CSV table of C-alpha atoms in Angstrom, one decimal:
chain,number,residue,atom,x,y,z
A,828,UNK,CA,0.0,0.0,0.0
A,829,UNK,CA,1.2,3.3,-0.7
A,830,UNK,CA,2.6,5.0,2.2
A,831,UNK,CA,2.3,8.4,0.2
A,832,UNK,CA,1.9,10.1,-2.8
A,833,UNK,CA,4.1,12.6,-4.6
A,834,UNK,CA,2.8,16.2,-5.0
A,835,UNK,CA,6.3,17.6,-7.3
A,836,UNK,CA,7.5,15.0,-9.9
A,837,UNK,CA,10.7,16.9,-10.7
A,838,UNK,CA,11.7,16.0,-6.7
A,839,UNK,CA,10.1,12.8,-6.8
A,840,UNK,CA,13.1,10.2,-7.3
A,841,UNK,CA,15.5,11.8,-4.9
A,842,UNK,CA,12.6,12.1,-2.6
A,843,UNK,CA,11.6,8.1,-3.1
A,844,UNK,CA,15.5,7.2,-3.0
A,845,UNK,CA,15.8,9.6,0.3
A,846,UNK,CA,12.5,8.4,2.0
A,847,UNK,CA,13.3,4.6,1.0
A,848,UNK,CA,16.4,5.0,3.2
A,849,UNK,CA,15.8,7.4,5.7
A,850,UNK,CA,12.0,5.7,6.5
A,851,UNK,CA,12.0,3.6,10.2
A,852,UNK,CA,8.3,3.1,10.3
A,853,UNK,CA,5.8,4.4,7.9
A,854,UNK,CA,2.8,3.8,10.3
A,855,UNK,CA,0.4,1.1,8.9
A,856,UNK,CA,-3.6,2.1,8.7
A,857,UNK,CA,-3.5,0.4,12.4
A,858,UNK,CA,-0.6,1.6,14.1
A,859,UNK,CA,-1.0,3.8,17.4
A,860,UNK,CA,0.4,6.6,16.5
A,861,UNK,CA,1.2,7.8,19.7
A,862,UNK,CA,-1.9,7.0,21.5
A,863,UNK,CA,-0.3,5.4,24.2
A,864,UNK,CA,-0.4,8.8,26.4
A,865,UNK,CA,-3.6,9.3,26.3
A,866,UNK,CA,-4.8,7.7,28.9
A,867,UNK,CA,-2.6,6.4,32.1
A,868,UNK,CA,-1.2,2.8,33.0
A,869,UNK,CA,-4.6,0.5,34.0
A,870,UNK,CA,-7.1,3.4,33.7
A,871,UNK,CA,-10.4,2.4,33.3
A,872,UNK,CA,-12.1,4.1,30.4
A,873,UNK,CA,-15.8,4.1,30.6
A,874,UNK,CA,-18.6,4.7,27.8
A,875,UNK,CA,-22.3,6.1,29.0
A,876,UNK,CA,-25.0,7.3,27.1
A,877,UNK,CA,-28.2,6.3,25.6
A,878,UNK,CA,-28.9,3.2,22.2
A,879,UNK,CA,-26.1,4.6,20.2
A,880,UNK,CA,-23.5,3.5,22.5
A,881,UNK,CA,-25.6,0.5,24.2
A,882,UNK,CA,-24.9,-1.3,21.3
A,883,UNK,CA,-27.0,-4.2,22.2
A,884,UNK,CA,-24.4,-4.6,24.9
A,885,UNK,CA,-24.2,-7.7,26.8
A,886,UNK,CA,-25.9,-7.5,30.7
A,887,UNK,CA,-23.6,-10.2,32.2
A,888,UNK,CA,-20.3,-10.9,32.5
A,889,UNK,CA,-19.3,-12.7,29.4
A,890,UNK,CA,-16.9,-11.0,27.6
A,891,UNK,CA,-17.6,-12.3,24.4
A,892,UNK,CA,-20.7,-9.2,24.1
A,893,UNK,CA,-19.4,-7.2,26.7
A,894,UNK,CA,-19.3,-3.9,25.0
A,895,UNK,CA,-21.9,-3.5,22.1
A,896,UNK,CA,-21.5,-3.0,18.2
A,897,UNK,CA,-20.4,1.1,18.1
A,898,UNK,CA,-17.8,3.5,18.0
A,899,UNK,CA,-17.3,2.4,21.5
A,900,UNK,CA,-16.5,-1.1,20.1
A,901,UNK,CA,-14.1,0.1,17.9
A,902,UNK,CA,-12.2,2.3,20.2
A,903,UNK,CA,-11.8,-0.3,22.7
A,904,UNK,CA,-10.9,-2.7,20.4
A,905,UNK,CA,-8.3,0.0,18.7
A,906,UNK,CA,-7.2,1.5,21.4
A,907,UNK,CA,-6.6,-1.9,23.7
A,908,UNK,CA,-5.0,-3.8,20.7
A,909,UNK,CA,-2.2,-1.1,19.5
A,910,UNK,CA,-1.5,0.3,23.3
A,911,UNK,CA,-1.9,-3.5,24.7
A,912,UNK,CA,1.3,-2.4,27.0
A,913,UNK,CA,-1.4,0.4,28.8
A,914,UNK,CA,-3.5,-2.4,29.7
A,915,UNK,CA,-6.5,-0.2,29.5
A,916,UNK,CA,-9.7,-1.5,30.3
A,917,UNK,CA,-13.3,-0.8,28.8
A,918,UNK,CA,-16.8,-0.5,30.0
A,919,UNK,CA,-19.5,0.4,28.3
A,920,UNK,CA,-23.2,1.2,30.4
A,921,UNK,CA,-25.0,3.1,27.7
A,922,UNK,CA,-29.1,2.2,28.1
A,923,UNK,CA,-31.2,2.6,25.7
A,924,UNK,CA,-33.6,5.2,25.5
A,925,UNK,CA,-31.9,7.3,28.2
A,926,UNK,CA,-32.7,10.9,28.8
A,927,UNK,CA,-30.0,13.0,30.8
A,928,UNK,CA,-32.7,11.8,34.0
A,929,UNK,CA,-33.2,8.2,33.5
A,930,UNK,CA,-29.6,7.9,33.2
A,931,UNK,CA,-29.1,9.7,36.7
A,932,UNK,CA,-31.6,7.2,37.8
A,933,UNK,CA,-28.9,4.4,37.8
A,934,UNK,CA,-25.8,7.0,37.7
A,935,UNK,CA,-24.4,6.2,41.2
A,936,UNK,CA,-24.4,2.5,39.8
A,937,UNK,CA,-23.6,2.9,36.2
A,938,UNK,CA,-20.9,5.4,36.8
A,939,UNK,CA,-19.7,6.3,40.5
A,940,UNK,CA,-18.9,3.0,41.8
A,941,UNK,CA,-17.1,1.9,38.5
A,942,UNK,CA,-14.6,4.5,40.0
A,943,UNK,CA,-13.9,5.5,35.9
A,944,UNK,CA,-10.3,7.3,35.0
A,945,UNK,CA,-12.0,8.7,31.5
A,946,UNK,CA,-15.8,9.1,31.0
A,947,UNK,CA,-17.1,9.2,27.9
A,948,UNK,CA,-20.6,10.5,27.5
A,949,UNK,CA,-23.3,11.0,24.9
A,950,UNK,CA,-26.8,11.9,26.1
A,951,UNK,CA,-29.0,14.3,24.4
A,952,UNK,CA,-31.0,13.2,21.1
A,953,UNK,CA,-33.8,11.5,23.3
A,954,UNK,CA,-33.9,14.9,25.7
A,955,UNK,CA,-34.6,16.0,22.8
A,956,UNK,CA,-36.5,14.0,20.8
A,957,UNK,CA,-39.2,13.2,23.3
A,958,UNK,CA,-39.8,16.7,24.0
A,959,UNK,CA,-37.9,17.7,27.2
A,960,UNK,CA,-37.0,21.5,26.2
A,961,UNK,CA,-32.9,22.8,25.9
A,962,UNK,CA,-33.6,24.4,29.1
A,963,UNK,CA,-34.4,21.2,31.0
A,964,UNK,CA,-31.4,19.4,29.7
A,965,UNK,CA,-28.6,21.5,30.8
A,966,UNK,CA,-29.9,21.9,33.8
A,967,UNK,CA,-30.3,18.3,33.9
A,968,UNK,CA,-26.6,17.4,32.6
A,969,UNK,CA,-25.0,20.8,34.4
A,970,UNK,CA,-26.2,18.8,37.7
A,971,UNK,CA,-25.2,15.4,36.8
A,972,UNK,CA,-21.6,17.3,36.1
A,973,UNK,CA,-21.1,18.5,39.5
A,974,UNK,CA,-22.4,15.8,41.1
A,975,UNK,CA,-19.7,13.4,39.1
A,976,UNK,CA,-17.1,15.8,39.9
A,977,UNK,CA,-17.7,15.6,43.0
A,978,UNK,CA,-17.9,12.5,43.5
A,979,UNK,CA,-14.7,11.3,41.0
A,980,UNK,CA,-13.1,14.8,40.8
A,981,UNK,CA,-10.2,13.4,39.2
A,982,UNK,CA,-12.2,12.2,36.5
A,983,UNK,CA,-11.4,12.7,32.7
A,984,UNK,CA,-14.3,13.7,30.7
A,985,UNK,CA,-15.5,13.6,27.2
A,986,UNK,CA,-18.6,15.0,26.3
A,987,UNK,CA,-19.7,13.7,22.4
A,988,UNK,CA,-22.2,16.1,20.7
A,989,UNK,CA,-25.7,14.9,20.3
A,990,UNK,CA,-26.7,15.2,17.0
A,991,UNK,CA,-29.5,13.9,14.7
A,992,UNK,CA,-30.7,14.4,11.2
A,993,UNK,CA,-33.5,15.6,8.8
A,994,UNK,CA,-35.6,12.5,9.5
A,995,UNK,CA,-35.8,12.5,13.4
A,996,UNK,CA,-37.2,15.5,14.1
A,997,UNK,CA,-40.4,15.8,15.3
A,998,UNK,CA,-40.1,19.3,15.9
A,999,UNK,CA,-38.3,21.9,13.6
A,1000,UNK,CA,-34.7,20.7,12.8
A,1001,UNK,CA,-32.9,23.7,14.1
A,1002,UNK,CA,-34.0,22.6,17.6
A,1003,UNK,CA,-31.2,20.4,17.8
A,1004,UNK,CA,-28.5,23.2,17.8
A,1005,UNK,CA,-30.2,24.3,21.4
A,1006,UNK,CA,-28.8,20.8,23.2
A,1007,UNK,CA,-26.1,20.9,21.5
A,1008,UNK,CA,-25.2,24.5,22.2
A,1009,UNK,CA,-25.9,23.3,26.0
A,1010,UNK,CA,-23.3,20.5,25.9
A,1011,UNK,CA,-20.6,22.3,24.1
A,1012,UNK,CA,-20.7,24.8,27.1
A,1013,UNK,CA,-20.9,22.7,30.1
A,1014,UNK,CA,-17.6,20.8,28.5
A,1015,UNK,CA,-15.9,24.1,28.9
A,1016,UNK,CA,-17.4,24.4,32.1
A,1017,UNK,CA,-16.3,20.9,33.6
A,1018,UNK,CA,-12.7,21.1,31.5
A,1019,UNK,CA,-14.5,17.9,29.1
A,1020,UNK,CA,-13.3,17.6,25.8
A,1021,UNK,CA,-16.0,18.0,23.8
A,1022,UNK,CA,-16.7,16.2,20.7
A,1023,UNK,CA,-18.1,17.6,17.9
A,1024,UNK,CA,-20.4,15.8,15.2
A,1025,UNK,CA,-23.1,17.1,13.4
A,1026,UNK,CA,-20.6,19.2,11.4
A,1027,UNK,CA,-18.9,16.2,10.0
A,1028,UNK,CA,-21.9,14.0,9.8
A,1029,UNK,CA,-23.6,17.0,7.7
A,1030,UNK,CA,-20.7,16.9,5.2
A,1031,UNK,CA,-20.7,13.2,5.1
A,1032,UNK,CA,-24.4,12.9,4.3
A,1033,UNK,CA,-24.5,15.9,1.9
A,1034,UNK,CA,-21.7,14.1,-0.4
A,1035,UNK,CA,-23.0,10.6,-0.2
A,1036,UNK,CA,-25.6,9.6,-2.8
A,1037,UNK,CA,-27.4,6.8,-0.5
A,1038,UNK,CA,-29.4,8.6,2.3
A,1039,UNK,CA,-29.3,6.3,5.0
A,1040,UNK,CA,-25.6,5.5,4.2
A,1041,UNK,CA,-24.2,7.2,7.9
A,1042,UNK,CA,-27.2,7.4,9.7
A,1043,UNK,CA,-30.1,5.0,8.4
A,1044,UNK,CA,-32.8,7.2,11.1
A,1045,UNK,CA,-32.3,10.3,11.9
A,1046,UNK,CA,-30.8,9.0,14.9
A,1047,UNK,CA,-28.9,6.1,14.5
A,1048,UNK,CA,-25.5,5.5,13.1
A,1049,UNK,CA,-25.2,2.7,10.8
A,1050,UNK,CA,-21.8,0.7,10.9
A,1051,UNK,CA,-20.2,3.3,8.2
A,1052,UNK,CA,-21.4,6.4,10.5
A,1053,UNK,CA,-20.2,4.5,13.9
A,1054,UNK,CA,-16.7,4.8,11.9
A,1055,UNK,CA,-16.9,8.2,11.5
A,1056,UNK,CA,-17.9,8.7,15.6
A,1057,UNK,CA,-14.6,6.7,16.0
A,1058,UNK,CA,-12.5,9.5,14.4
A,1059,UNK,CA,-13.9,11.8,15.5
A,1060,UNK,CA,-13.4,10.6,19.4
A,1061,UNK,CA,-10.3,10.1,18.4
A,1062,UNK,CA,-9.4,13.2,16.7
A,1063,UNK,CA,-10.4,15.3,20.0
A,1064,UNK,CA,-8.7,13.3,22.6
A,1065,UNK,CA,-5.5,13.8,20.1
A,1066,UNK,CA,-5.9,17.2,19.5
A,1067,UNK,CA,-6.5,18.2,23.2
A,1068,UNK,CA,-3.2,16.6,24.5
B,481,UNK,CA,1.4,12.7,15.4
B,482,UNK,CA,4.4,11.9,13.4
B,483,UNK,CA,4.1,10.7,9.8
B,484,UNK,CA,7.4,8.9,10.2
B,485,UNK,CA,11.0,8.6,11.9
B,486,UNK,CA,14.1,9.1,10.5
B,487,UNK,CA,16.7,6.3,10.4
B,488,UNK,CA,19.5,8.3,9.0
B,489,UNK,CA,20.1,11.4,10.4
B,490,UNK,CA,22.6,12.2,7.9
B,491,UNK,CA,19.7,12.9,5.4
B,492,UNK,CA,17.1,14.2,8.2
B,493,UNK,CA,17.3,18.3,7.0
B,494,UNK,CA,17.3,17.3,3.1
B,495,UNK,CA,14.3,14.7,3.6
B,496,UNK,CA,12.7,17.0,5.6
B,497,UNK,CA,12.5,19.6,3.6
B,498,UNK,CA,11.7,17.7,0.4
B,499,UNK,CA,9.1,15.8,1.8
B,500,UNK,CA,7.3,18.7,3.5
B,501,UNK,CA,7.4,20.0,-0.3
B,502,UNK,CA,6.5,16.6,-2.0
B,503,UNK,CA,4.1,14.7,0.2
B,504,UNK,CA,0.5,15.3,-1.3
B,505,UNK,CA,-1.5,13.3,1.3
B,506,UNK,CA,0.2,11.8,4.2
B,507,UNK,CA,-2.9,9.0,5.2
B,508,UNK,CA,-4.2,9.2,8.8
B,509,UNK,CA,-4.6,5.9,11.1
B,510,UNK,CA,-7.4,6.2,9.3
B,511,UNK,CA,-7.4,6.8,6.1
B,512,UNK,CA,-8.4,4.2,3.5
B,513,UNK,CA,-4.8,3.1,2.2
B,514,UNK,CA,-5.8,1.9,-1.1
B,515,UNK,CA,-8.8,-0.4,0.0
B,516,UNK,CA,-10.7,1.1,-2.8
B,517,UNK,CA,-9.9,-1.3,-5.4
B,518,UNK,CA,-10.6,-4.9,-3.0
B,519,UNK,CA,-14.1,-5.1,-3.8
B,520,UNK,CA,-16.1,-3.8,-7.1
B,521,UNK,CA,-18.2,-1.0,-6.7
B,522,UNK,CA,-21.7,-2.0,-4.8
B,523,UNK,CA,-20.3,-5.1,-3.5
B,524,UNK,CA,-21.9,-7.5,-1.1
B,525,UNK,CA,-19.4,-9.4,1.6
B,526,UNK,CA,-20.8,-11.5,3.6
B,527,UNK,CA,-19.1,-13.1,6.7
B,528,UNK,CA,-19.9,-16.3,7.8
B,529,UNK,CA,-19.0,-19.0,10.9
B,530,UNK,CA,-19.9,-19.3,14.6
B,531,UNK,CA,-20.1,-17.5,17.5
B,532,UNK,CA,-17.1,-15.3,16.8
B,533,UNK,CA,-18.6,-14.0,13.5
B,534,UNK,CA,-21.8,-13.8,15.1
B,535,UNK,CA,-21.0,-11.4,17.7
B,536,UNK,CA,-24.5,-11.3,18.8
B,537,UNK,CA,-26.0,-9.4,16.2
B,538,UNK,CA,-29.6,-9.1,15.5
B,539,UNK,CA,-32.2,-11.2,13.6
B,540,UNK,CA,-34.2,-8.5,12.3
B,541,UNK,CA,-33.7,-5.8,9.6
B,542,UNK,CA,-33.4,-2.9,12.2
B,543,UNK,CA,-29.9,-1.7,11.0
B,544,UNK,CA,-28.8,-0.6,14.3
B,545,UNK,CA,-27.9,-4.4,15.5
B,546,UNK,CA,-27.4,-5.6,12.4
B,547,UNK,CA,-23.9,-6.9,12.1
B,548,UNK,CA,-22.8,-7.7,15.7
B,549,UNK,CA,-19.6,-6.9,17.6
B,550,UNK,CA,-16.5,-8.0,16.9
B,551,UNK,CA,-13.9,-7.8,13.7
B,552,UNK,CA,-17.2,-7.8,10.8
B,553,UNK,CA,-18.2,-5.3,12.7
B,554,UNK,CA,-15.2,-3.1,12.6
B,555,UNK,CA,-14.0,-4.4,8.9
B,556,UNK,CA,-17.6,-2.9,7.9
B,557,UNK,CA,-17.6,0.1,9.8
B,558,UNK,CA,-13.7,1.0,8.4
B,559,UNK,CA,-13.9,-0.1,5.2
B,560,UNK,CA,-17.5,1.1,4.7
B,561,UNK,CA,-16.3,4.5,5.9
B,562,UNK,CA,-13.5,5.1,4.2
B,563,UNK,CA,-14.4,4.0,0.5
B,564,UNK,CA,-17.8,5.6,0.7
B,565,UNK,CA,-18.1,6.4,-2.7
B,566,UNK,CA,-17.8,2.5,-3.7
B,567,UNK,CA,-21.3,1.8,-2.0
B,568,UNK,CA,-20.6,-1.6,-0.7
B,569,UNK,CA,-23.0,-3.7,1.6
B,570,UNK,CA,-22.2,-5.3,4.3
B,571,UNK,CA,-23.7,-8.8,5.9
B,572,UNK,CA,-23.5,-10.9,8.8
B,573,UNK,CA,-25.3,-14.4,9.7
B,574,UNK,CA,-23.0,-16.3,11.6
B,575,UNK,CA,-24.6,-18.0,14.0
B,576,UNK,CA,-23.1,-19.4,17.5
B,577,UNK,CA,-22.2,-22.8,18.2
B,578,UNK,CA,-22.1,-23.8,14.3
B,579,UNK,CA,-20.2,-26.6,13.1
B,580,UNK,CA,-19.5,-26.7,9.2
B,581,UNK,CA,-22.1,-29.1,9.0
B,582,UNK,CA,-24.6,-27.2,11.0
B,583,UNK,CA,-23.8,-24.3,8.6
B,584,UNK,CA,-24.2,-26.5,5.5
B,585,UNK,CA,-27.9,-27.0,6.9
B,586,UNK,CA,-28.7,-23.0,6.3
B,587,UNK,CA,-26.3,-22.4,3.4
B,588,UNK,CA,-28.8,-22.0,0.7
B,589,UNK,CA,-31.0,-19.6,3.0
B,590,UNK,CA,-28.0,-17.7,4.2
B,591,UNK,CA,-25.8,-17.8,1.9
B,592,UNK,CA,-26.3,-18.7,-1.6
B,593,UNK,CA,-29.7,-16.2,-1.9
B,594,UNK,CA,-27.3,-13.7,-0.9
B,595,UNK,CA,-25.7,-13.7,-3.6
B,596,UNK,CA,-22.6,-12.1,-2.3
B,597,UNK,CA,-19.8,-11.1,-4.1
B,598,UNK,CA,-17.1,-11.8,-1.7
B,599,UNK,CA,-17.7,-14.4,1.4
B,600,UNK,CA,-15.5,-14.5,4.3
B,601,UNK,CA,-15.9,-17.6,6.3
B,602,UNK,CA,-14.3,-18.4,10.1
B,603,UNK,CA,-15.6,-22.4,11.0
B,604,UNK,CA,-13.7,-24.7,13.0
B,605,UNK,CA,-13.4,-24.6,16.3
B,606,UNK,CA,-16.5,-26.0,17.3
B,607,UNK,CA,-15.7,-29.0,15.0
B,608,UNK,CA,-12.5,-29.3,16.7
B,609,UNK,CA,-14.3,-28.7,20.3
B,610,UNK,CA,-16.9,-30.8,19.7
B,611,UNK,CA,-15.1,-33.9,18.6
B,612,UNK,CA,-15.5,-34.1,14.9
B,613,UNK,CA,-12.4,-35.4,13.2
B,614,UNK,CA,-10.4,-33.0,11.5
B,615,UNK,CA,-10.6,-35.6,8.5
B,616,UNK,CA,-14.8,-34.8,8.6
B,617,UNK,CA,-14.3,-31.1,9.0
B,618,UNK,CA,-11.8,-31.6,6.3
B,619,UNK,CA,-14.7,-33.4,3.9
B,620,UNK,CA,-17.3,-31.2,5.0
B,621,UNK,CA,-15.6,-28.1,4.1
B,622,UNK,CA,-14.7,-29.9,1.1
B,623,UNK,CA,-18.2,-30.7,0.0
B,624,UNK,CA,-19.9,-27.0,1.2
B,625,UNK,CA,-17.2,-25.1,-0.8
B,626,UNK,CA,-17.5,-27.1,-4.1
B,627,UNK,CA,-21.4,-26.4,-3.9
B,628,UNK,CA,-20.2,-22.8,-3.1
B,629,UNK,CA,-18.9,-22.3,-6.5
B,630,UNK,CA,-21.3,-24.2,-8.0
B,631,UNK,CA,-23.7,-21.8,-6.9
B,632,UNK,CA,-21.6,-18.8,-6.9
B,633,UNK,CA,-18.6,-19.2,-9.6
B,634,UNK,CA,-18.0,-16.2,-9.4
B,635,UNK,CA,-17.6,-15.5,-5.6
B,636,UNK,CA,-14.4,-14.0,-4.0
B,637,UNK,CA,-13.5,-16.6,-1.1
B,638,UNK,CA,-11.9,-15.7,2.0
B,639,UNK,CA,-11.0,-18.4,4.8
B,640,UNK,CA,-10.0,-17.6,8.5
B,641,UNK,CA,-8.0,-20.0,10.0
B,642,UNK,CA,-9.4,-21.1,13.1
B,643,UNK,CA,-7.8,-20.7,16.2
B,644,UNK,CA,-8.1,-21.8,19.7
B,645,UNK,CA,-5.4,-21.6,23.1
B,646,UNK,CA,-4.5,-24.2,25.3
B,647,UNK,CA,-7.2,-23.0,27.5
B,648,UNK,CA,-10.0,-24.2,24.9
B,649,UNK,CA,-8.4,-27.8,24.9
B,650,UNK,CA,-10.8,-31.1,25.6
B,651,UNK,CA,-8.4,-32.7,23.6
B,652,UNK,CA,-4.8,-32.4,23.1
B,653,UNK,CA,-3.5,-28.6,22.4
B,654,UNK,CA,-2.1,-30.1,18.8
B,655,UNK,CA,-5.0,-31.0,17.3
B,656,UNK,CA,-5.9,-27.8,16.1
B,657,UNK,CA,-3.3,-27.9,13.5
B,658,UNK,CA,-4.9,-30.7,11.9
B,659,UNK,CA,-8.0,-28.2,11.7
B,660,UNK,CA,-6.1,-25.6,10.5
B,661,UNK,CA,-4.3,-27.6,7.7
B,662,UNK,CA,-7.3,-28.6,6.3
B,663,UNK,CA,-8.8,-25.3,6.3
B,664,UNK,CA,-5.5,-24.3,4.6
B,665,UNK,CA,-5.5,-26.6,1.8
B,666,UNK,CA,-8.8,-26.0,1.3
B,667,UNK,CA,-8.4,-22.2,0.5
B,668,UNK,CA,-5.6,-23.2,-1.7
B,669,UNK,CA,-8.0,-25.8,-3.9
B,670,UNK,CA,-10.5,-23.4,-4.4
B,671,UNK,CA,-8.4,-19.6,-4.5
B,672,UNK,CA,-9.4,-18.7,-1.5
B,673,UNK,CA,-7.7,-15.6,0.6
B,674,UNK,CA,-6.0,-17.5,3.6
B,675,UNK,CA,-5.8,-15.5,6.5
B,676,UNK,CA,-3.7,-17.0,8.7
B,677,UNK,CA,-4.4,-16.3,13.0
B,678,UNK,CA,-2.8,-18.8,15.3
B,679,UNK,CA,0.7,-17.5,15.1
B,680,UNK,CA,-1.0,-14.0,15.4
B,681,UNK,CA,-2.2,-15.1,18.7
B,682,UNK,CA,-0.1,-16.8,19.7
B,683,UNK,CA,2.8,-14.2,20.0
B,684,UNK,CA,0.4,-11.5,20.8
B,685,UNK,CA,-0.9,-14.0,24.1
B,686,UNK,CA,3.0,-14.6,25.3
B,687,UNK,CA,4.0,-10.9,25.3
B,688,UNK,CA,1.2,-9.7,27.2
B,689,UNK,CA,1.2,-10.7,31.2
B,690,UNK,CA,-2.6,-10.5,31.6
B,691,UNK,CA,-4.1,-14.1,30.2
B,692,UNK,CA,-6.9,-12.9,28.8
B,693,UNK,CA,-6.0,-10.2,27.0
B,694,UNK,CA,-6.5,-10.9,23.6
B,695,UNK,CA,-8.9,-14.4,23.5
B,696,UNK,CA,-10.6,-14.8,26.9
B,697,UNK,CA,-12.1,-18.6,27.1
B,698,UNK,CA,-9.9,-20.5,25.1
B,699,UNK,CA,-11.9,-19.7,22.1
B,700,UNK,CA,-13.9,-16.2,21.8
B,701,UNK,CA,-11.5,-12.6,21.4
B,702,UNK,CA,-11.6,-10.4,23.2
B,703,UNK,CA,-12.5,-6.4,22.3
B,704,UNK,CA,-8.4,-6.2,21.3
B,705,UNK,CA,-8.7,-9.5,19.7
B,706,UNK,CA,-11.4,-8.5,17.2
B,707,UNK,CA,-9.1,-6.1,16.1
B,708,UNK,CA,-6.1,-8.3,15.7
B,709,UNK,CA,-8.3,-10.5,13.8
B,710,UNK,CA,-9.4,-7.6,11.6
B,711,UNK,CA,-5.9,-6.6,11.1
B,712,UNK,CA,-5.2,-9.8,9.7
B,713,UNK,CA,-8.1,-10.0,7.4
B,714,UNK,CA,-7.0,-6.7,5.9
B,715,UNK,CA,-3.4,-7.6,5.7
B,716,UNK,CA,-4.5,-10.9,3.7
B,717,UNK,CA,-6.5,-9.2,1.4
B,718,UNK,CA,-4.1,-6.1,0.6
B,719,UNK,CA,-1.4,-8.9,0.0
B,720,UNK,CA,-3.5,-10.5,-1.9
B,721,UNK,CA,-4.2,-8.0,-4.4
């Protein structure tokens, strides 16, 4: 596979002849590229949220379906394969259908006792979607901030941008800017980084012919869009170390 | 994150500089490397096997379950994501605790009304677990890949190698190999992508101190399993082209 490709012809074969000796590791497509730092020796990283990251997770112990299908998957599987030395260890406790309440409801459970190093969350399209008002839900998630860092105040946070489509809105599409606006500013608040994605899914659904190619819904990512989720996790946590 | 090291530090400022100037697109961790040209444009790959391939995914058409976890899933998701524009389908119906023979019994259904262009198949271990002779699983495999392309001459085959640790072991840990040789000459007699795993494991399982890092029963991978599985399913195929 091609590691690169050559912009100038007239430099390319001193470049090729250079590059072919001076090269010690052209990273493959699944190297780590230094994401060993990004999270400490044995943390626990832990994914909540609502269905997108539930996954159809397992509810026992059996590793075999442990974490859900999901950008969550992926990560974990990334991550834990190319930084095996880390020894990092994933949870996932997304539930589907979870409001920023109902997943309060089971948080001291789901989240505090699992004494979590990094917390990932997503939470939002079903505020949202089943009508509780932009208002409601950072008041909601501003509380069940504090409360977390109070109770884990060493806690690494990620806060992923809600985001839905065209087809799931119920009530006028620009709606979904207000939650979103919400949980961009309680990142800053809580020092989260925050993950953005309606952007990028926008551009990805505007230049791809097959309408339910990223997000089959309004809601849901299919396993092309879960890709993109990936990156984009990825991409932040790089970019904010 | 670094695009590359230098070996030669003699040449460092020159291929610096004529690199900065040359490279056109230096591919992220995840950028598509070329994959464009494995499958034809709108192609259907189907994976098929046992519990490993099946990675609990769901049994109905709701797109959010609708591969499973585990390396199909993240094969989909990357390669879906990053050659959009070639608009190919994914599918999954492996099915957990299948034999080859149990397979055979929902091949038509399953497989050949699929009509996929390119089938992966994992099948083995429950043969070997389960006490059939690698000298059946060796007929068997025989007899469902000839109807295979009967059905479907024009099919792309890829076979997984099956793989188990000492830890899976009712019978003597060598056994395997016998598996594992059939499945090989098998892909050879019929042009099959081999994609060899065992050796894959094995190193991977006797640098890391934690036991069930990478396969956790004996049998099933792990989260960082899947992805060296995947890995090796790509690498495979990108040789293979």
């Amino acid at each position: 596979m091609p590691a690169f490709h050559l912009r100038v012809s007239f430099f390319s074969c001193v470049v090729f002849l250079l590059t072919a000796l001076s090269v010690w590791n052209v990273p493959s497509a699944f190297s780590a590229d230094g994401e060993t730092g990004l999270f400490p020796q044995n943390a626990t990283i832990l994914f909540q949220g609502d269905s997108i990251t539930d996954g159809n997770r397992g509810r026992n112990l059996d590793p075999n379906h442990i974490l859900g299908h999901g950008y969550q998957f992926i990560l974990a599987s990334r991550l834990g394969a190319l930084n095996s030395e880390m020894n990092w260890k994933f949870l996932n406790r997304g539930v589907s259908g979870d409001t920023v309440q109902s997943m309060r409801a089971r948080w001291d459970k789901d989240t505090i006792e699992l004494k979590p190093d990094v917390l990932s969350i997503l939470i939002g399209v079903n505020d949202y979607w089943r009508g509780a008002s932009a208002e409601e839900y950072r008041a909601d998630f501003d509380e069940l901030l504090a409360y977390t860092k109070e109770k884990l105040p060493d806690v690494k946070l990620i806060i992923i941008e809600p985001f839905a489509t065209r087809k799931s809105s119920k009530k006028p599409e620009a709606d979904i800017a207000d939650y979103q606006a919400a949980s961009r500013e309680l990142a800053k608040k809580y020092g989260a980084v925050y993950v953005p994605t309606q952007e990028m899914f926008n551009e990805h659904i505007a230049s791809q012919p097959e309408e339910n190619y990223w997000i089959w819904d309004g809601v849901h990512p299919t396993y092309n869009g879960h890709w993109l989720l990936c990156e984009a996790w990825l991409d932040a946590l790089m970019n904010a170390k």
